[in-house]
């Protein structure tokens, strides 16, 4: 950290690591003593910056980092993160040598994959494997003891693979009705009993769930839980927002500035398609953000931004790089516009934007593109700017 890349546009994301820190602290106090967190920073930390979030988590004693792909794991290594990193998805068997070289732990669930991976690794490579058990998500993982036997036998017979973890993933932990998750837990427990016979040596990490599991199902967390969305201060689903054990602190906000302000007369139209016409004399501000920034056109439907703490509707179609808002009165060029986050007494939360777009909180920070620079805040000050454009 400490690098400040410049940016020359009036639109930026702020990532507040102090909020991430509060959330991790709260999880650590909430979880049973024997349950540790894995910090899930896939998709570049859900759009917040994987390295920054991983470093906060590691500083607070989180022992493991989770990512989706080998590329994401290698990106963390490139920034100097030496802590254990698990790839939660599939990697190609031919890339296992690279994973071994960089001490990346892998998710395993196919016997054929282990046969192929064995061919590309060298004698002294040792790969930490986490066996994935599919208990009802039907995404990846072994589903039967027979499949499991073929995988575990290969791990036990090889001196290059060791079983460091076993895990599953709940499909409905973010719903109020726990019955499907209970069923998945029963299947997982059955498979753990089978695994004890198949692999009597102790397995260091047993992990089963996500943020919603950590927040709502302490009966299902074993000795590790993989926390993503709520580490960033976002609720996994509206349905459980009122049923969380502690307050979540949003780390992500999105801002811009008015670059042009003018008065339109009744009947004058705005933007592509001329779909919005001024009803009377109206003050219109131009905001330099558009769908190429991930601020998709659907945001114009019932969408609002904050200017001087006042909600202003988005009017007309959102363009690739710009959009217009209806101001309550004349406002100076350069005034701050908050699209996500707080201004004075009001706040547009990620959940509000997600509801507007008919989607989940996860998609919002992930969809704001890297054309938008990220200003990273820590200890109450801006410490770094990440700009991937140049
Ligand atoms: N573990 C696995 C295997 C995951 O896929 C995810 C998130 C997490 C943990 C963290 O979940 P959380 O962010 O709800 O805490 N995976 C996804 C996904 O594939 N789509 O949305 C979230």
Short mmCIF file of C-alpha atoms and ligand atoms in Angstrom, two decimals:
data_model
loop_
_atom_site.label_atom_id
_atom_site.label_comp_id
_atom_site.label_asym_id
_atom_site.label_seq_id
_atom_site.Cartn_x
_atom_site.Cartn_y
_atom_site.Cartn_z
CA UNK A 1 0.00 0.00 0.00
CA UNK A 2 0.98 3.64 -0.08
CA UNK A 3 0.90 4.07 -3.83
CA UNK A 4 -1.11 6.99 -5.13
CA UNK A 5 -1.94 6.74 -8.76
CA UNK A 6 -3.46 9.93 -10.04
CA UNK A 7 -6.82 10.20 -11.72
CA UNK A 8 -8.22 12.99 -13.76
CA UNK A 9 -11.96 12.53 -13.67
CA UNK A 10 -14.60 13.62 -11.21
CA UNK A 11 -15.97 10.16 -10.44
CA UNK A 12 -14.51 7.85 -7.85
CA UNK A 13 -15.22 5.01 -5.44
CA UNK A 14 -14.24 5.28 -1.79
CA UNK A 15 -13.35 2.08 0.03
CA UNK A 16 -13.25 2.63 3.77
CA UNK A 17 -11.09 -0.06 5.37
CA UNK A 18 -11.98 1.19 8.86
CA UNK A 19 -15.49 -0.12 8.21
CA UNK A 20 -14.10 -3.47 7.02
CA UNK A 21 -12.09 -3.60 10.22
CA UNK A 22 -15.19 -2.98 12.37
CA UNK A 23 -17.04 -5.75 10.58
CA UNK A 24 -14.21 -8.26 11.04
CA UNK A 25 -13.95 -7.34 14.74
CA UNK A 26 -17.68 -7.89 15.14
CA UNK A 27 -17.49 -11.29 13.45
CA UNK A 28 -14.55 -12.29 15.61
CA UNK A 29 -16.43 -11.36 18.79
CA UNK A 30 -19.60 -13.06 17.59
CA UNK A 31 -18.15 -16.38 16.42
CA UNK A 32 -17.40 -19.18 18.92
CA UNK A 33 -13.75 -19.25 20.08
CA UNK A 34 -12.96 -22.35 18.05
CA UNK A 35 -14.32 -20.87 14.80
CA UNK A 36 -11.99 -18.81 12.65
CA UNK A 37 -12.79 -16.72 9.64
CA UNK A 38 -11.68 -17.16 6.08
CA UNK A 39 -11.75 -13.73 4.42
CA UNK A 40 -13.30 -14.15 0.97
CA UNK A 41 -11.77 -11.57 -1.37
CA UNK A 42 -12.69 -13.03 -4.75
CA UNK A 43 -13.66 -10.68 -7.59
CA UNK A 44 -11.06 -8.24 -6.31
CA UNK A 45 -12.62 -8.16 -2.88
CA UNK A 46 -16.18 -7.84 -4.26
CA UNK A 47 -14.96 -4.71 -6.04
CA UNK A 48 -13.31 -3.22 -2.93
CA UNK A 49 -9.71 -4.25 -3.69
CA UNK A 50 -8.58 -7.76 -2.72
CA UNK A 51 -5.13 -6.83 -1.44
CA UNK A 52 -6.36 -4.06 0.86
CA UNK A 53 -9.07 -6.19 2.41
CA UNK A 54 -6.82 -9.25 2.73
CA UNK A 55 -4.21 -7.17 4.54
CA UNK A 56 -6.76 -5.79 7.01
CA UNK A 57 -8.06 -9.30 7.69
CA UNK A 58 -4.59 -10.77 8.16
CA UNK A 59 -3.58 -7.95 10.50
CA UNK A 60 -6.63 -8.78 12.63
CA UNK A 61 -5.57 -12.42 12.87
CA UNK A 62 -7.71 -13.98 10.15
CA UNK A 63 -5.70 -17.06 9.14
CA UNK A 64 -6.99 -17.78 5.64
CA UNK A 65 -7.89 -15.90 2.45
CA UNK A 66 -10.36 -17.29 -0.11
CA UNK A 67 -10.45 -16.44 -3.82
CA UNK A 68 -12.30 -17.85 -6.84
CA UNK A 69 -9.55 -18.44 -9.37
CA UNK A 70 -5.85 -19.21 -9.58
CA UNK A 71 -5.28 -15.83 -11.24
CA UNK A 72 -6.77 -14.10 -8.20
CA UNK A 73 -4.56 -16.14 -5.89
CA UNK A 74 -1.45 -15.30 -7.91
CA UNK A 75 -2.42 -11.62 -7.95
CA UNK A 76 -2.39 -11.67 -4.14
CA UNK A 77 1.01 -13.37 -4.07
CA UNK A 78 2.32 -10.74 -6.51
CA UNK A 79 1.44 -8.04 -3.99
CA UNK A 80 3.40 -9.88 -1.30
CA UNK A 81 0.58 -11.63 0.57
CA UNK A 82 2.22 -14.80 1.94
CA UNK A 83 -0.68 -16.07 4.09
CA UNK A 84 -2.60 -19.24 3.21
CA UNK A 85 -4.85 -18.69 0.17
CA UNK A 86 -7.51 -21.16 -1.00
CA UNK A 87 -8.95 -21.20 -4.52
CA UNK A 88 -12.65 -21.92 -3.97
CA UNK A 89 -13.30 -22.76 -7.62
CA UNK A 90 -11.82 -25.19 -10.14
CA UNK A 91 -8.36 -24.77 -11.53
CA UNK A 92 -7.12 -26.57 -14.65
CA UNK A 93 -5.04 -29.60 -13.62
CA UNK A 94 -2.15 -28.49 -15.84
CA UNK A 95 -1.85 -25.31 -13.75
CA UNK A 96 -1.27 -27.22 -10.52
CA UNK A 97 2.50 -26.80 -10.81
CA UNK A 98 2.04 -23.04 -10.67
CA UNK A 99 -0.25 -23.37 -7.65
CA UNK A 100 2.40 -25.51 -5.93
CA UNK A 101 5.13 -23.01 -6.71
CA UNK A 102 3.14 -20.24 -5.04
CA UNK A 103 1.78 -22.38 -2.17
CA UNK A 104 -1.84 -21.92 -3.16
CA UNK A 105 -4.31 -24.34 -1.57
CA UNK A 106 -6.76 -25.96 -3.96
CA UNK A 107 -10.32 -27.23 -3.91
CA UNK A 108 -10.43 -30.87 -5.01
CA UNK A 109 -13.39 -33.03 -5.93
CA UNK A 110 -12.50 -35.10 -9.02
CA UNK A 111 -10.34 -38.24 -9.08
CA UNK A 112 -9.39 -37.63 -12.73
CA UNK A 113 -8.24 -34.16 -11.87
CA UNK A 114 -5.83 -35.54 -9.26
CA UNK A 115 -4.46 -38.05 -11.81
CA UNK A 116 -3.81 -35.29 -14.31
CA UNK A 117 -2.44 -32.85 -11.75
CA UNK A 118 -0.04 -35.54 -10.45
CA UNK A 119 1.60 -35.63 -13.87
CA UNK A 120 2.58 -31.96 -13.89
CA UNK A 121 3.93 -31.55 -10.37
CA UNK A 122 7.44 -32.35 -9.16
CA UNK A 123 8.61 -34.68 -6.44
CA UNK A 124 8.99 -32.12 -3.71
CA UNK A 125 5.77 -30.19 -4.39
CA UNK A 126 3.23 -30.33 -1.58
CA UNK A 127 -0.27 -29.06 -2.21
CA UNK A 128 -2.81 -28.36 0.48
CA UNK A 129 -6.16 -29.71 -0.68
CA UNK A 130 -9.63 -28.84 0.58
CA UNK A 131 -12.13 -31.57 -0.32
CA UNK A 132 -15.39 -30.02 -1.53
CA UNK A 133 -18.55 -31.91 -0.69
CA UNK A 134 -21.72 -31.07 -2.57
CA UNK A 135 -24.54 -31.36 -0.06
CA UNK A 136 -27.19 -29.56 -2.08
CA UNK A 137 -25.73 -26.59 -3.93
CA UNK A 138 -25.03 -28.82 -6.98
CA UNK A 139 -22.20 -26.59 -8.16
CA UNK A 140 -18.91 -28.40 -7.48
CA UNK A 141 -18.02 -31.16 -5.05
CA UNK A 142 -18.30 -34.89 -4.53
CA UNK A 143 -21.83 -36.12 -3.99
CA UNK A 144 -21.28 -39.72 -2.88
CA UNK A 145 -18.94 -41.74 -0.69
CA UNK A 146 -17.87 -43.65 -3.79
CA UNK A 147 -16.75 -40.47 -5.54
CA UNK A 148 -15.18 -39.32 -2.31
CA UNK A 149 -13.29 -42.58 -1.85
CA UNK A 150 -11.66 -42.23 -5.29
CA UNK A 151 -10.53 -38.69 -4.46
CA UNK A 152 -9.37 -39.31 -0.89
CA UNK A 153 -7.50 -42.49 -1.84
CA UNK A 154 -5.45 -40.57 -4.39
CA UNK A 155 -4.65 -37.87 -1.86
CA UNK A 156 -3.60 -40.45 0.75
CA UNK A 157 -1.53 -42.41 -1.76
CA UNK A 158 0.35 -39.36 -2.97
CA UNK A 159 3.12 -37.61 -1.10
CA UNK A 160 2.40 -34.42 -3.05
CA UNK A 161 -1.15 -33.84 -1.83
CA UNK A 162 -2.37 -33.43 1.72
CA UNK A 163 -5.88 -32.93 2.99
CA UNK A 164 -5.86 -29.65 4.88
CA UNK A 165 -9.56 -28.99 4.73
CA UNK A 166 -13.03 -30.28 3.96
CA UNK A 167 -15.97 -28.10 3.13
CA UNK A 168 -19.41 -27.58 1.70
CA UNK A 169 -21.56 -24.58 0.79
CA UNK A 170 -25.10 -23.79 1.88
CA UNK A 171 -27.59 -22.70 -0.76
CA UNK A 172 -30.16 -21.01 1.48
CA UNK A 173 -28.35 -19.74 4.56
CA UNK A 174 -29.65 -16.24 3.79
CA UNK A 175 -33.31 -17.27 4.07
CA UNK A 176 -35.39 -17.22 7.24
CA UNK A 177 -36.49 -20.82 6.69
CA UNK A 178 -33.60 -23.02 7.84
CA UNK A 179 -34.97 -26.37 6.68
CA UNK A 180 -32.88 -26.78 3.51
CA UNK A 181 -29.70 -25.67 5.29
CA UNK A 182 -30.48 -28.11 8.13
CA UNK A 183 -30.78 -30.88 5.56
CA UNK A 184 -27.47 -29.87 3.99
CA UNK A 185 -25.83 -29.87 7.40
CA UNK A 186 -27.11 -33.39 8.08
CA UNK A 187 -25.63 -34.57 4.80
CA UNK A 188 -22.35 -32.83 5.57
CA UNK A 189 -22.18 -34.41 9.03
CA UNK A 190 -22.86 -37.82 7.49
CA UNK A 191 -20.05 -37.28 5.01
CA UNK A 192 -17.71 -36.10 7.79
CA UNK A 193 -18.35 -39.37 9.66
CA UNK A 194 -17.56 -41.29 6.49
CA UNK A 195 -14.42 -39.21 5.92
CA UNK A 196 -13.15 -39.96 9.41
CA UNK A 197 -13.05 -43.63 8.47
CA UNK A 198 -11.57 -42.95 5.05
CA UNK A 199 -8.97 -40.48 6.38
CA UNK A 200 -8.43 -41.06 10.12
CA UNK A 201 -5.70 -38.42 10.43
CA UNK A 202 -7.16 -35.12 11.67
CA UNK A 203 -8.11 -32.51 9.05
CA UNK A 204 -7.21 -29.00 10.09
CA UNK A 205 -10.12 -26.97 8.70
CA UNK A 206 -13.79 -27.86 8.42
CA UNK A 207 -15.82 -25.05 6.91
CA UNK A 208 -19.37 -24.98 5.68
CA UNK A 209 -20.80 -21.58 5.15
CA UNK A 210 -20.80 -17.95 4.14
CA UNK A 211 -21.64 -14.65 5.83
CA UNK A 212 -25.28 -15.59 6.33
CA UNK A 213 -24.21 -18.85 7.98
CA UNK A 214 -21.85 -16.98 10.29
CA UNK A 215 -24.55 -14.44 11.16
CA UNK A 216 -27.56 -16.70 11.48
CA UNK A 217 -26.52 -20.35 11.88
CA UNK A 218 -23.90 -20.74 14.60
CA UNK A 219 -24.87 -24.42 14.70
CA UNK A 220 -23.32 -24.80 11.23
CA UNK A 221 -19.94 -23.04 11.38
CA UNK A 222 -17.52 -25.85 12.45
CA UNK A 223 -14.00 -24.47 12.95
CA UNK A 224 -13.95 -22.03 10.06
CA UNK A 225 -16.48 -19.92 8.18
CA UNK A 226 -15.95 -18.19 4.86
CA UNK A 227 -17.07 -14.58 5.15
CA UNK A 228 -17.42 -12.38 2.09
CA UNK A 229 -20.30 -9.96 1.68
CA UNK A 230 -20.79 -8.96 5.32
CA UNK A 231 -17.09 -8.31 5.85
CA UNK A 232 -17.75 -5.47 3.39
CA UNK A 233 -20.68 -4.38 5.54
CA UNK A 234 -23.44 -5.60 3.25
CA UNK A 235 -26.38 -7.75 4.18
CA UNK A 236 -26.53 -11.10 2.32
CA UNK A 237 -30.27 -10.68 1.68
CA UNK A 238 -33.06 -8.22 2.53
CA UNK A 239 -34.98 -11.10 4.10
CA UNK A 240 -32.53 -11.35 7.02
CA UNK A 241 -31.53 -7.67 7.24
CA UNK A 242 -33.66 -7.18 10.36
CA UNK A 243 -32.38 -10.38 11.95
CA UNK A 244 -28.64 -9.77 12.18
CA UNK A 245 -26.77 -10.06 15.50
CA UNK A 246 -24.78 -6.86 14.96
CA UNK A 247 -24.76 -3.77 12.79
CA UNK A 248 -22.87 -3.96 9.51
CA UNK A 249 -20.77 -1.02 8.32
CA UNK A 250 -20.74 -0.37 4.58
CA UNK A 251 -17.25 0.17 3.21
CA UNK A 252 -18.10 1.08 -0.39
CA UNK A 253 -19.35 4.44 -1.61
CA UNK A 254 -19.54 6.06 -5.05
CA UNK A 255 -19.21 9.74 -5.77
CA UNK A 256 -18.98 12.23 -8.60
CA UNK A 257 -19.27 15.98 -9.19
CA UNK A 258 -21.51 18.18 -11.28
CA UNK A 259 -19.63 19.11 -14.44
CA UNK A 260 -22.37 21.24 -16.01
CA UNK A 261 -25.50 22.95 -14.70
CA UNK A 262 -28.19 24.65 -16.79
CA UNK A 263 -31.84 25.65 -16.76
CA UNK A 264 -34.26 23.93 -19.13
CA UNK A 265 -37.68 25.33 -20.02
CA UNK A 266 -40.92 23.37 -20.02
CA UNK A 267 -41.00 20.86 -22.88
CA UNK A 268 -37.24 20.72 -23.47
CA UNK A 269 -35.95 17.14 -23.55
CA UNK A 270 -32.98 15.33 -22.07
CA UNK A 271 -30.60 12.62 -23.37
CA UNK A 272 -30.90 9.81 -25.95
CA UNK A 273 -34.42 9.17 -27.08
CA UNK A 274 -35.51 12.53 -25.63
CA UNK A 275 -37.57 10.49 -23.19
CA UNK A 276 -37.69 13.09 -20.39
CA UNK A 277 -39.15 16.54 -20.89
CA UNK A 278 -38.90 19.35 -18.37
CA UNK A 279 -42.30 20.06 -16.79
CA UNK A 280 -41.46 23.70 -16.08
CA UNK A 281 -38.23 25.64 -15.70
CA UNK A 282 -35.88 23.00 -14.26
CA UNK A 283 -32.26 23.04 -13.12
CA UNK A 284 -30.43 20.11 -14.65
CA UNK A 285 -26.97 18.89 -13.63
CA UNK A 286 -24.68 16.69 -15.70
CA UNK A 287 -22.80 13.95 -13.79
CA UNK A 288 -19.79 12.27 -15.48
CA UNK A 289 -20.68 8.61 -14.87
CA UNK A 290 -22.37 6.17 -17.21
CA UNK A 291 -23.00 2.59 -18.08
CA UNK A 292 -19.35 2.01 -19.07
CA UNK A 293 -18.58 2.62 -15.41
CA UNK A 294 -21.04 -0.10 -14.44
CA UNK A 295 -23.67 2.53 -13.62
CA UNK A 296 -26.12 0.68 -15.80
CA UNK A 297 -29.05 2.31 -17.62
CA UNK A 298 -31.59 0.68 -15.31
CA UNK A 299 -30.37 3.04 -12.56
CA UNK A 300 -32.43 5.75 -14.25
CA UNK A 301 -35.64 3.96 -13.26
CA UNK A 302 -36.59 5.53 -9.92
CA UNK A 303 -32.90 6.31 -9.39
CA UNK A 304 -31.75 9.15 -7.16
CA UNK A 305 -28.44 10.72 -6.13
CA UNK A 306 -27.55 13.00 -3.22
CA UNK A 307 -26.46 16.60 -3.75
CA UNK A 308 -25.95 18.71 -0.60
CA UNK A 309 -27.78 15.95 1.30
CA UNK A 310 -30.89 16.28 -0.91
CA UNK A 311 -32.22 13.48 -3.13
CA UNK A 312 -32.23 14.38 -6.82
CA UNK A 313 -33.82 12.10 -9.42
CA UNK A 314 -31.83 10.83 -12.40
CA UNK A 315 -33.60 12.13 -15.51
CA UNK A 316 -33.40 10.84 -19.08
CA UNK A 317 -31.38 7.87 -20.24
CA UNK A 318 -27.98 7.13 -18.74
CA UNK A 319 -25.29 7.44 -21.44
CA UNK A 320 -21.98 5.61 -21.66
CA UNK A 321 -20.07 8.22 -19.64
CA UNK A 322 -22.58 10.81 -18.43
CA UNK A 323 -26.07 11.24 -17.03
CA UNK A 324 -28.33 14.08 -15.93
CA UNK A 325 -30.03 14.79 -12.61
CA UNK A 326 -32.85 17.15 -11.66
CA UNK A 327 -31.63 19.70 -9.11
CA UNK A 328 -33.93 21.50 -6.65
CA UNK A 329 -32.35 24.85 -7.59
CA UNK A 330 -29.19 26.19 -9.18
CA UNK A 331 -26.11 24.40 -7.83
CA UNK A 332 -22.48 25.26 -8.61
CA UNK A 333 -20.43 23.19 -11.05
CA UNK A 334 -18.06 21.05 -8.98
CA UNK A 335 -20.60 20.22 -6.25
CA UNK A 336 -20.25 16.66 -4.95
CA UNK A 337 -22.78 14.05 -6.08
CA UNK A 338 -23.12 10.85 -4.05
CA UNK A 339 -24.58 7.89 -5.90
CA UNK A 340 -23.93 5.36 -3.12
CA UNK A 341 -23.15 6.44 0.43
CA UNK A 342 -23.91 9.13 2.94
CA UNK A 343 -24.40 12.88 2.59
CA UNK A 344 -25.44 14.77 5.71
CA UNK A 345 -28.53 13.07 7.18
CA UNK A 346 -29.35 10.86 4.21
CA UNK A 347 -27.78 7.73 2.80
CA UNK A 348 -28.23 5.76 -0.41
CA UNK A 349 -27.19 2.27 0.64
CA UNK A 350 -25.91 -0.50 -1.59
CA UNK A 351 -29.09 -2.39 -0.66
CA UNK A 352 -31.22 0.50 -1.96
CA UNK A 353 -29.42 0.46 -5.31
CA UNK A 354 -29.73 -3.34 -5.42
CA UNK A 355 -33.49 -3.09 -4.84
CA UNK A 356 -33.76 -0.45 -7.57
CA UNK A 357 -32.03 -2.80 -10.00
CA UNK A 358 -33.95 -5.88 -8.85
CA UNK A 359 -30.80 -7.62 -7.72
CA UNK A 360 -28.70 -8.50 -4.65
CA UNK A 361 -26.17 -6.34 -2.80
CA UNK A 362 -23.28 -8.50 -4.10
CA UNK A 363 -23.74 -7.32 -7.67
CA UNK A 364 -23.45 -3.60 -6.95
CA UNK A 365 -19.79 -3.13 -5.91
CA UNK A 366 -18.80 -5.93 -8.30
CA UNK A 367 -20.40 -4.16 -11.24
CA UNK A 368 -18.80 -0.73 -10.76
CA UNK A 369 -16.04 -1.09 -13.30
CA UNK A 370 -12.35 -0.43 -12.88
CA UNK A 371 -12.70 2.62 -15.07
CA UNK A 372 -13.76 4.20 -11.79
CA UNK A 373 -10.69 4.83 -9.60
CA UNK A 374 -10.78 3.50 -6.03
CA UNK A 375 -9.72 5.87 -3.25
CA UNK A 376 -8.80 3.76 -0.23
CA UNK A 377 -9.34 5.19 3.27
CA UNK A 378 -7.71 3.88 6.43
CA UNK A 379 -7.32 5.39 9.89
CA UNK A 380 -9.59 8.24 8.83
CA UNK A 381 -7.40 9.31 5.89
CA UNK A 382 -7.06 8.52 2.24
CA UNK A 383 -4.02 6.25 1.94
CA UNK A 384 -4.04 5.09 -1.65
CA UNK A 385 -5.66 5.57 -5.00
CA UNK A 386 -6.00 2.63 -7.38
CA UNK A 387 -6.55 3.60 -10.97
CA UNK A 388 -6.53 0.75 -13.47
CA UNK A 389 -7.13 2.93 -16.53
CA UNK A 390 -3.53 3.97 -17.09
N1 LIG B 1 -17.58 -19.61 0.04
C1 LIG B 1 -17.87 -19.86 -1.24
C2 LIG B 1 -17.54 -21.20 -1.81
C3 LIG B 1 -18.48 -18.88 -2.01
O1 LIG B 1 -18.77 -19.15 -3.28
C4 LIG B 1 -18.80 -17.63 -1.42
C5 LIG B 1 -19.49 -16.53 -2.15
C6 LIG B 1 -18.46 -17.40 -0.09
C7 LIG B 1 -17.86 -18.43 0.62
C8 LIG B 1 -18.74 -16.11 0.62
O2 LIG B 1 -20.09 -15.88 0.68
P1 LIG B 1 -20.72 -14.50 1.22
O3 LIG B 1 -20.20 -13.45 0.32
O4 LIG B 1 -22.17 -14.70 1.11
O5 LIG B 1 -20.23 -14.33 2.60
N2 LIG B 1 -19.95 -16.86 -3.41
C9 LIG B 1 -20.87 -16.20 -4.10
C10 LIG B 1 -21.26 -16.61 -5.35
O6 LIG B 1 -20.74 -17.64 -5.96
N3 LIG B 1 -22.23 -15.84 -5.80
O7 LIG B 1 -22.47 -14.94 -4.89
C11 LIG B 1 -21.65 -15.15 -3.82
#
